[in-house]
């Protein structure tokens, strides 16, 4: 039976399309956006995450994660003073509550997950779970009344969901057959044949437009924007609907010029664009990079409210309904 690899499922989501929704996040993406707030979404394989704040320390665990790793990829790492214990015992000697944490040597780790199986604190966790379509559809059932009452539904997101084309098609079709409103949150970077196959089962595409200059797009996110824009034109011609999403990233696309060019493209897509959603860069995902041993994260100052309002005014001046996340 066909399975899809999922890294998260978020119920009661209100920013991933109309109404109240459940968003299913699929693993794996061909793009490499350095501001990505879910870096664990990028790799297709299951990946070990390390949450230092959850670690109980090797003394408590009797080194069991170190012993579980046959590849020698876990070693003693930094120490941490356990603030919780100190809060409970004001005035106590911090040395008594110093925990010996571990460190994952990523060059030796093959993401087998053996250490995660023995870590009861879930400080070591394997990100990525394989589900069948039936399993996911069954999970959605309990929230259908919320979806129906609010005009919501199910959003299939990623990563890039179209990078698991057979599974995403089967999932969207199964949801549509059961009367769910469906949204597909996509980079748009996929072969047209794949996009075309899901068209009848997607009520609205949440399409990211990151930069209108293809060379800049490719230099930063590692793929050109040509296939994305072409797919968007074809979806519009086929009668598909869009919520266009524009992340506003300082030093990349946060300029009046790019905003105008993006708005002009949205105008070209005509009535298929229901709304343009501007997403201000935030740095809440930065800590996640360390968890997977990745250091390619963008660290920038988020745009100000005034700047976001300015971007919104530009978009609206083209007659586009525009919201800020
Ligand atoms: S990573 Fe898990 S098993 Fe290892 S010391 Fe920390 S809590 Fe214990
Ligand atoms: S996932 Fe496997 S190889 Fe990696 S640290 Fe854990 S036990 Fe070792």
Short mmCIF file of C-alpha atoms and ligand atoms in Angstrom, two decimals:
data_model
loop_
_atom_site.label_atom_id
_atom_site.label_comp_id
_atom_site.label_asym_id
_atom_site.label_seq_id
_atom_site.Cartn_x
_atom_site.Cartn_y
_atom_site.Cartn_z
CA UNK A 1 0.00 0.00 0.00
CA UNK A 2 1.31 3.45 -0.90
CA UNK A 3 2.64 5.49 2.03
CA UNK A 4 3.71 9.09 2.39
CA UNK A 5 6.39 10.48 4.68
CA UNK A 6 5.01 13.13 7.03
CA UNK A 7 6.95 15.28 9.48
CA UNK A 8 4.07 17.06 11.23
CA UNK A 9 0.29 17.29 11.44
CA UNK A 10 -1.17 20.53 12.80
CA UNK A 11 -4.86 20.68 13.71
CA UNK A 12 -6.80 23.94 14.12
CA UNK A 13 -4.60 25.86 11.72
CA UNK A 14 -6.02 29.26 10.69
CA UNK A 15 -3.28 30.55 8.35
CA UNK A 16 -3.09 27.75 5.78
CA UNK A 17 -6.13 28.55 3.66
CA UNK A 18 -9.76 29.42 4.41
CA UNK A 19 -11.46 28.56 7.72
CA UNK A 20 -10.17 26.19 10.37
CA UNK A 21 -7.95 23.51 8.85
CA UNK A 22 -5.70 20.61 9.60
CA UNK A 23 -2.37 20.87 7.83
CA UNK A 24 -0.45 17.72 6.90
CA UNK A 25 3.25 18.46 6.32
CA UNK A 26 5.06 16.08 3.98
CA UNK A 27 8.78 15.57 4.16
CA UNK A 28 11.24 16.40 1.37
CA UNK A 29 11.77 19.52 -0.75
CA UNK A 30 13.88 20.35 -3.82
CA UNK A 31 14.34 23.99 -2.67
CA UNK A 32 16.79 25.20 -0.04
CA UNK A 33 15.39 28.46 1.31
CA UNK A 34 17.84 29.68 3.99
CA UNK A 35 14.96 31.26 5.95
CA UNK A 36 12.98 27.98 6.02
CA UNK A 37 11.36 27.73 9.45
CA UNK A 38 11.10 23.95 9.18
CA UNK A 39 14.55 22.76 8.10
CA UNK A 40 13.57 19.25 9.17
CA UNK A 41 11.14 19.32 6.23
CA UNK A 42 13.88 19.49 3.58
CA UNK A 43 15.44 16.01 3.57
CA UNK A 44 13.38 13.14 2.20
CA UNK A 45 14.85 10.66 4.67
CA UNK A 46 13.94 10.29 8.32
CA UNK A 47 16.28 12.48 10.29
CA UNK A 48 17.53 12.51 13.86
CA UNK A 49 16.63 15.64 15.84
CA UNK A 50 18.31 16.50 19.13
CA UNK A 51 16.44 18.63 21.70
CA UNK A 52 19.01 19.63 24.32
CA UNK A 53 16.43 21.12 26.69
CA UNK A 54 14.69 17.76 27.06
CA UNK A 55 17.82 15.79 27.92
CA UNK A 56 17.88 14.30 31.43
CA UNK A 57 21.65 13.87 31.36
CA UNK A 58 23.68 10.75 30.91
CA UNK A 59 23.86 9.99 34.64
CA UNK A 60 20.10 9.65 34.89
CA UNK A 61 20.00 7.53 31.74
CA UNK A 62 23.08 5.48 32.49
CA UNK A 63 24.58 6.34 29.07
CA UNK A 64 21.93 4.30 27.30
CA UNK A 65 21.83 6.47 24.14
CA UNK A 66 25.61 6.26 23.83
CA UNK A 67 25.43 2.49 24.26
CA UNK A 68 22.58 2.20 21.72
CA UNK A 69 24.57 3.81 18.92
CA UNK A 70 26.66 1.17 17.21
CA UNK A 71 28.21 3.73 14.87
CA UNK A 72 29.85 5.68 17.68
CA UNK A 73 27.94 8.81 16.61
CA UNK A 74 27.00 9.88 20.15
CA UNK A 75 29.60 11.32 22.49
CA UNK A 76 29.55 13.38 25.66
CA UNK A 77 28.72 16.97 24.82
CA UNK A 78 28.15 20.19 26.74
CA UNK A 79 26.87 20.40 30.27
CA UNK A 80 23.76 22.27 31.32
CA UNK A 81 22.69 23.60 34.67
CA UNK A 82 19.16 22.34 35.24
CA UNK A 83 17.21 25.54 35.88
CA UNK A 84 14.08 23.61 36.84
CA UNK A 85 15.83 21.88 39.71
CA UNK A 86 17.35 25.17 40.87
CA UNK A 87 13.95 26.86 40.78
CA UNK A 88 12.64 24.13 43.06
CA UNK A 89 15.63 24.44 45.39
CA UNK A 90 16.52 28.14 45.61
CA UNK A 91 20.02 28.69 46.97
CA UNK A 92 21.21 25.20 46.05
CA UNK A 93 24.67 24.59 44.63
CA UNK A 94 24.37 24.67 40.79
CA UNK A 95 27.07 21.99 40.55
CA UNK A 96 24.62 19.49 42.02
CA UNK A 97 22.28 20.05 39.09
CA UNK A 98 24.77 20.08 36.26
CA UNK A 99 23.69 17.62 33.59
CA UNK A 100 26.11 15.91 31.24
CA UNK A 101 24.46 16.20 27.84
CA UNK A 102 25.37 14.35 24.66
CA UNK A 103 26.47 15.42 21.19
CA UNK A 104 25.62 13.79 17.86
CA UNK A 105 28.51 13.46 15.42
CA UNK A 106 26.56 14.02 12.21
CA UNK A 107 29.34 12.69 9.98
CA UNK A 108 28.97 9.26 11.62
CA UNK A 109 25.19 9.26 12.10
CA UNK A 110 23.13 7.40 9.50
CA UNK A 111 19.76 8.35 11.06
CA UNK A 112 18.96 4.76 11.98
CA UNK A 113 16.98 5.91 15.05
CA UNK A 114 18.32 3.30 17.50
CA UNK A 115 19.21 6.00 20.05
CA UNK A 116 15.74 7.60 19.77
CA UNK A 117 14.15 4.25 20.67
CA UNK A 118 15.86 4.25 24.08
CA UNK A 119 15.50 7.98 24.87
CA UNK A 120 12.43 8.17 27.07
CA UNK A 121 12.75 11.96 27.42
CA UNK A 122 12.40 12.31 23.62
CA UNK A 123 15.56 14.42 23.53
CA UNK A 124 16.52 12.28 20.54
CA UNK A 125 13.72 11.89 18.03
CA UNK A 126 13.51 10.62 14.50
CA UNK A 127 11.59 13.15 12.36
CA UNK A 128 9.40 11.58 9.69
CA UNK A 129 6.55 9.07 9.98
CA UNK A 130 5.14 6.99 7.15
CA UNK A 131 1.35 6.95 6.84
CA UNK A 132 -1.08 5.35 4.42
CA UNK A 133 -3.78 7.51 2.83
CA UNK A 134 -6.43 5.65 4.85
CA UNK A 135 -4.68 6.39 8.12
CA UNK A 136 -4.55 10.12 7.42
CA UNK A 137 -8.12 10.29 6.12
CA UNK A 138 -9.31 8.54 9.29
CA UNK A 139 -7.43 11.09 11.41
CA UNK A 140 -9.16 13.99 9.62
CA UNK A 141 -12.65 12.63 10.28
CA UNK A 142 -12.92 13.79 13.90
CA UNK A 143 -12.47 17.46 12.90
CA UNK A 144 -14.77 17.49 9.89
CA UNK A 145 -17.50 19.33 11.82
CA UNK A 146 -15.04 22.21 12.54
CA UNK A 147 -14.04 22.33 8.90
CA UNK A 148 -17.64 22.39 7.70
CA UNK A 149 -18.72 25.01 10.22
CA UNK A 150 -15.88 27.42 9.35
CA UNK A 151 -15.47 26.83 5.62
CA UNK A 152 -12.17 25.10 6.36
CA UNK A 153 -10.72 21.75 5.41
CA UNK A 154 -7.42 19.97 4.96
CA UNK A 155 -4.20 21.56 3.69
CA UNK A 156 -1.49 19.33 2.28
CA UNK A 157 1.86 21.07 2.74
CA UNK A 158 5.57 20.35 3.00
CA UNK A 159 8.43 20.37 2.34
CA UNK A 160 7.11 20.09 -1.17
CA UNK A 161 4.14 17.74 -1.25
CA UNK A 162 4.40 17.34 -5.03
CA UNK A 163 7.79 15.68 -4.48
CA UNK A 164 5.78 12.68 -3.26
CA UNK A 165 3.50 12.81 -6.31
CA UNK A 166 1.65 9.48 -6.16
CA UNK A 167 0.92 9.78 -2.46
CA UNK A 168 -0.17 13.41 -2.64
CA UNK A 169 -2.49 12.64 -5.55
CA UNK A 170 -4.02 9.67 -3.73
CA UNK A 171 -4.45 11.69 -0.52
CA UNK A 172 -6.06 14.70 -2.21
CA UNK A 173 -8.37 12.45 -4.20
CA UNK A 174 -9.44 10.50 -1.09
CA UNK A 175 -10.14 13.75 0.77
CA UNK A 176 -12.11 15.25 -2.10
CA UNK A 177 -14.13 12.03 -2.52
CA UNK A 178 -15.18 12.37 1.13
CA UNK A 179 -16.29 15.98 0.75
CA UNK A 180 -13.35 17.84 2.31
CA UNK A 181 -12.26 21.28 1.11
CA UNK A 182 -8.64 20.81 0.02
CA UNK A 183 -5.71 23.21 -0.22
CA UNK A 184 -2.26 22.42 -1.54
CA UNK A 185 0.55 24.53 -0.12
CA UNK A 186 3.27 24.31 -2.75
CA UNK A 187 6.46 25.88 -4.05
CA UNK A 188 5.09 25.17 -7.52
CA UNK A 189 8.38 23.51 -8.42
CA UNK A 190 7.26 20.21 -9.96
CA UNK A 191 6.76 18.76 -13.45
CA UNK A 192 3.54 20.05 -15.06
CA UNK A 193 2.25 16.47 -15.43
CA UNK A 194 2.32 16.13 -11.63
CA UNK A 195 0.58 19.47 -11.07
CA UNK A 196 -2.01 18.63 -13.71
CA UNK A 197 -2.77 15.27 -12.08
CA UNK A 198 -3.79 16.92 -8.78
CA UNK A 199 -5.73 19.84 -10.34
CA UNK A 200 -9.20 18.24 -10.08
CA UNK A 201 -8.70 17.55 -6.37
CA UNK A 202 -7.37 20.92 -5.17
CA UNK A 203 -9.84 23.66 -4.23
CA UNK A 204 -7.12 26.24 -3.74
CA UNK A 205 -3.38 26.37 -4.33
CA UNK A 206 -1.33 28.19 -1.70
CA UNK A 207 1.49 29.11 -4.06
CA UNK A 208 4.75 30.67 -2.90
CA UNK A 209 6.29 33.37 -5.07
CA UNK A 210 9.71 34.06 -3.58
CA UNK A 211 11.48 36.21 -6.17
CA UNK A 212 10.60 37.35 -9.69
CA UNK A 213 14.22 37.45 -10.88
CA UNK A 214 15.16 33.88 -11.80
CA UNK A 215 18.93 34.30 -11.34
CA UNK A 216 18.45 35.64 -7.79
CA UNK A 217 15.87 32.93 -7.10
CA UNK A 218 18.27 30.20 -8.22
CA UNK A 219 21.29 31.68 -6.44
CA UNK A 220 19.48 31.65 -3.11
CA UNK A 221 16.93 28.81 -3.14
CA UNK A 222 18.85 26.63 -5.61
CA UNK A 223 16.20 26.29 -8.33
CA UNK A 224 15.10 28.75 -11.06
CA UNK A 225 11.63 30.32 -10.90
CA UNK A 226 10.72 29.58 -14.56
CA UNK A 227 8.93 26.25 -13.96
CA UNK A 228 7.06 27.78 -11.00
CA UNK A 229 5.73 30.76 -12.99
CA UNK A 230 4.87 28.52 -15.94
CA UNK A 231 2.93 26.12 -13.71
CA UNK A 232 1.10 29.07 -12.18
CA UNK A 233 0.02 30.31 -15.62
CA UNK A 234 -1.19 26.83 -16.58
CA UNK A 235 -3.12 26.37 -13.31
CA UNK A 236 -4.81 29.74 -13.87
CA UNK A 237 -5.66 28.82 -17.48
CA UNK A 238 -7.21 25.56 -16.23
CA UNK A 239 -9.45 27.45 -13.78
CA UNK A 240 -7.50 26.75 -10.59
CA UNK A 241 -7.66 29.16 -7.64
CA UNK A 242 -4.75 30.71 -5.76
CA UNK A 243 -3.81 32.17 -2.45
CA UNK A 244 -0.43 33.62 -3.44
CA UNK A 245 2.07 33.59 -0.57
CA UNK A 246 5.03 35.97 -0.57
CA UNK A 247 7.56 35.59 2.23
CA UNK A 248 9.14 38.99 2.84
CA UNK A 249 12.82 38.25 3.41
CA UNK A 250 15.26 41.09 4.24
CA UNK A 251 18.25 41.14 1.90
CA UNK A 252 16.49 38.87 -0.61
CA UNK A 253 13.12 40.04 -1.86
CA UNK A 254 12.12 42.80 0.58
CA UNK A 255 12.10 45.55 -2.03
CA UNK A 256 9.54 47.75 -3.72
CA UNK A 257 10.79 46.50 -7.12
CA UNK A 258 10.19 42.83 -6.37
CA UNK A 259 6.83 43.56 -4.76
CA UNK A 260 5.68 45.43 -7.86
CA UNK A 261 6.89 42.65 -10.18
CA UNK A 262 5.17 40.04 -8.02
CA UNK A 263 1.93 42.04 -8.05
CA UNK A 264 2.15 42.44 -11.84
CA UNK A 265 2.46 38.67 -12.19
CA UNK A 266 -0.56 38.15 -9.92
CA UNK A 267 -2.54 40.55 -12.12
CA UNK A 268 -1.49 38.45 -15.13
CA UNK A 269 -3.02 35.38 -13.40
CA UNK A 270 -6.34 37.25 -13.34
CA UNK A 271 -9.34 36.22 -11.27
CA UNK A 272 -7.71 32.97 -10.23
CA UNK A 273 -5.88 34.94 -7.51
CA UNK A 274 -8.28 35.19 -4.58
CA UNK A 275 -5.84 36.77 -2.15
CA UNK A 276 -2.17 37.65 -1.75
CA UNK A 277 -0.72 36.75 1.63
CA UNK A 278 2.45 38.57 2.73
CA UNK A 279 4.45 36.59 5.27
CA UNK A 280 6.99 38.66 7.24
CA UNK A 281 10.28 36.84 7.86
CA UNK A 282 10.66 35.68 11.45
CA UNK A 283 13.52 33.91 13.14
CA UNK A 284 11.50 31.47 15.26
CA UNK A 285 12.85 28.51 13.28
CA UNK A 286 16.53 29.28 13.92
CA UNK A 287 16.81 26.88 16.89
CA UNK A 288 15.58 24.01 14.71
CA UNK A 289 18.72 24.12 12.57
CA UNK A 290 20.95 23.20 15.51
CA UNK A 291 18.64 20.27 16.31
CA UNK A 292 19.48 18.61 12.99
CA UNK A 293 23.12 19.73 12.89
CA UNK A 294 22.57 22.25 10.06
CA UNK A 295 24.24 25.66 10.12
CA UNK A 296 22.95 27.14 6.83
CA UNK A 297 20.32 29.34 8.42
CA UNK A 298 19.58 32.94 7.57
CA UNK A 299 19.66 35.25 10.57
CA UNK A 300 18.16 38.64 9.85
CA UNK A 301 16.08 41.34 11.49
CA UNK A 302 12.38 40.79 10.77
CA UNK A 303 10.79 43.55 8.63
CA UNK A 304 9.02 46.29 10.58
CA UNK A 305 5.23 46.62 10.67
CA UNK A 306 5.58 49.86 8.68
CA UNK A 307 7.54 48.11 5.93
CA UNK A 308 4.97 45.29 5.75
CA UNK A 309 2.17 47.86 5.48
CA UNK A 310 4.09 49.56 2.68
CA UNK A 311 4.39 46.23 0.79
CA UNK A 312 0.67 45.65 1.32
CA UNK A 313 -0.21 49.09 -0.06
CA UNK A 314 1.85 48.39 -3.18
CA UNK A 315 0.03 45.12 -3.74
CA UNK A 316 -3.37 46.69 -3.12
CA UNK A 317 -2.58 49.45 -5.61
CA UNK A 318 -2.76 46.71 -8.27
CA UNK A 319 -6.30 45.86 -7.17
CA UNK A 320 -5.23 42.71 -5.29
CA UNK A 321 -6.87 41.70 -2.04
CA UNK A 322 -3.88 41.51 0.31
CA UNK A 323 -3.40 40.26 3.85
CA UNK A 324 -0.43 40.15 6.20
CA UNK A 325 -0.11 36.80 7.98
S1 LIG B 1 19.60 11.96 24.99
FE1 LIG B 1 17.93 10.85 25.93
S2 LIG B 1 18.82 8.88 26.56
FE2 LIG B 1 20.53 10.26 26.12
S3 LIG B 1 21.07 11.17 28.08
FE3 LIG B 1 19.62 12.56 27.12
S4 LIG B 1 17.59 11.94 27.87
FE4 LIG B 1 19.04 10.27 28.28
S1 LIG B 2 20.38 7.76 14.72
FE1 LIG B 2 21.58 5.84 14.74
S2 LIG B 2 23.61 6.43 13.99
FE2 LIG B 2 22.56 8.33 14.53
S3 LIG B 2 23.19 8.77 16.61
FE3 LIG B 2 21.28 7.60 16.75
S4 LIG B 2 21.88 5.46 16.92
FE4 LIG B 2 23.69 6.60 16.21
#
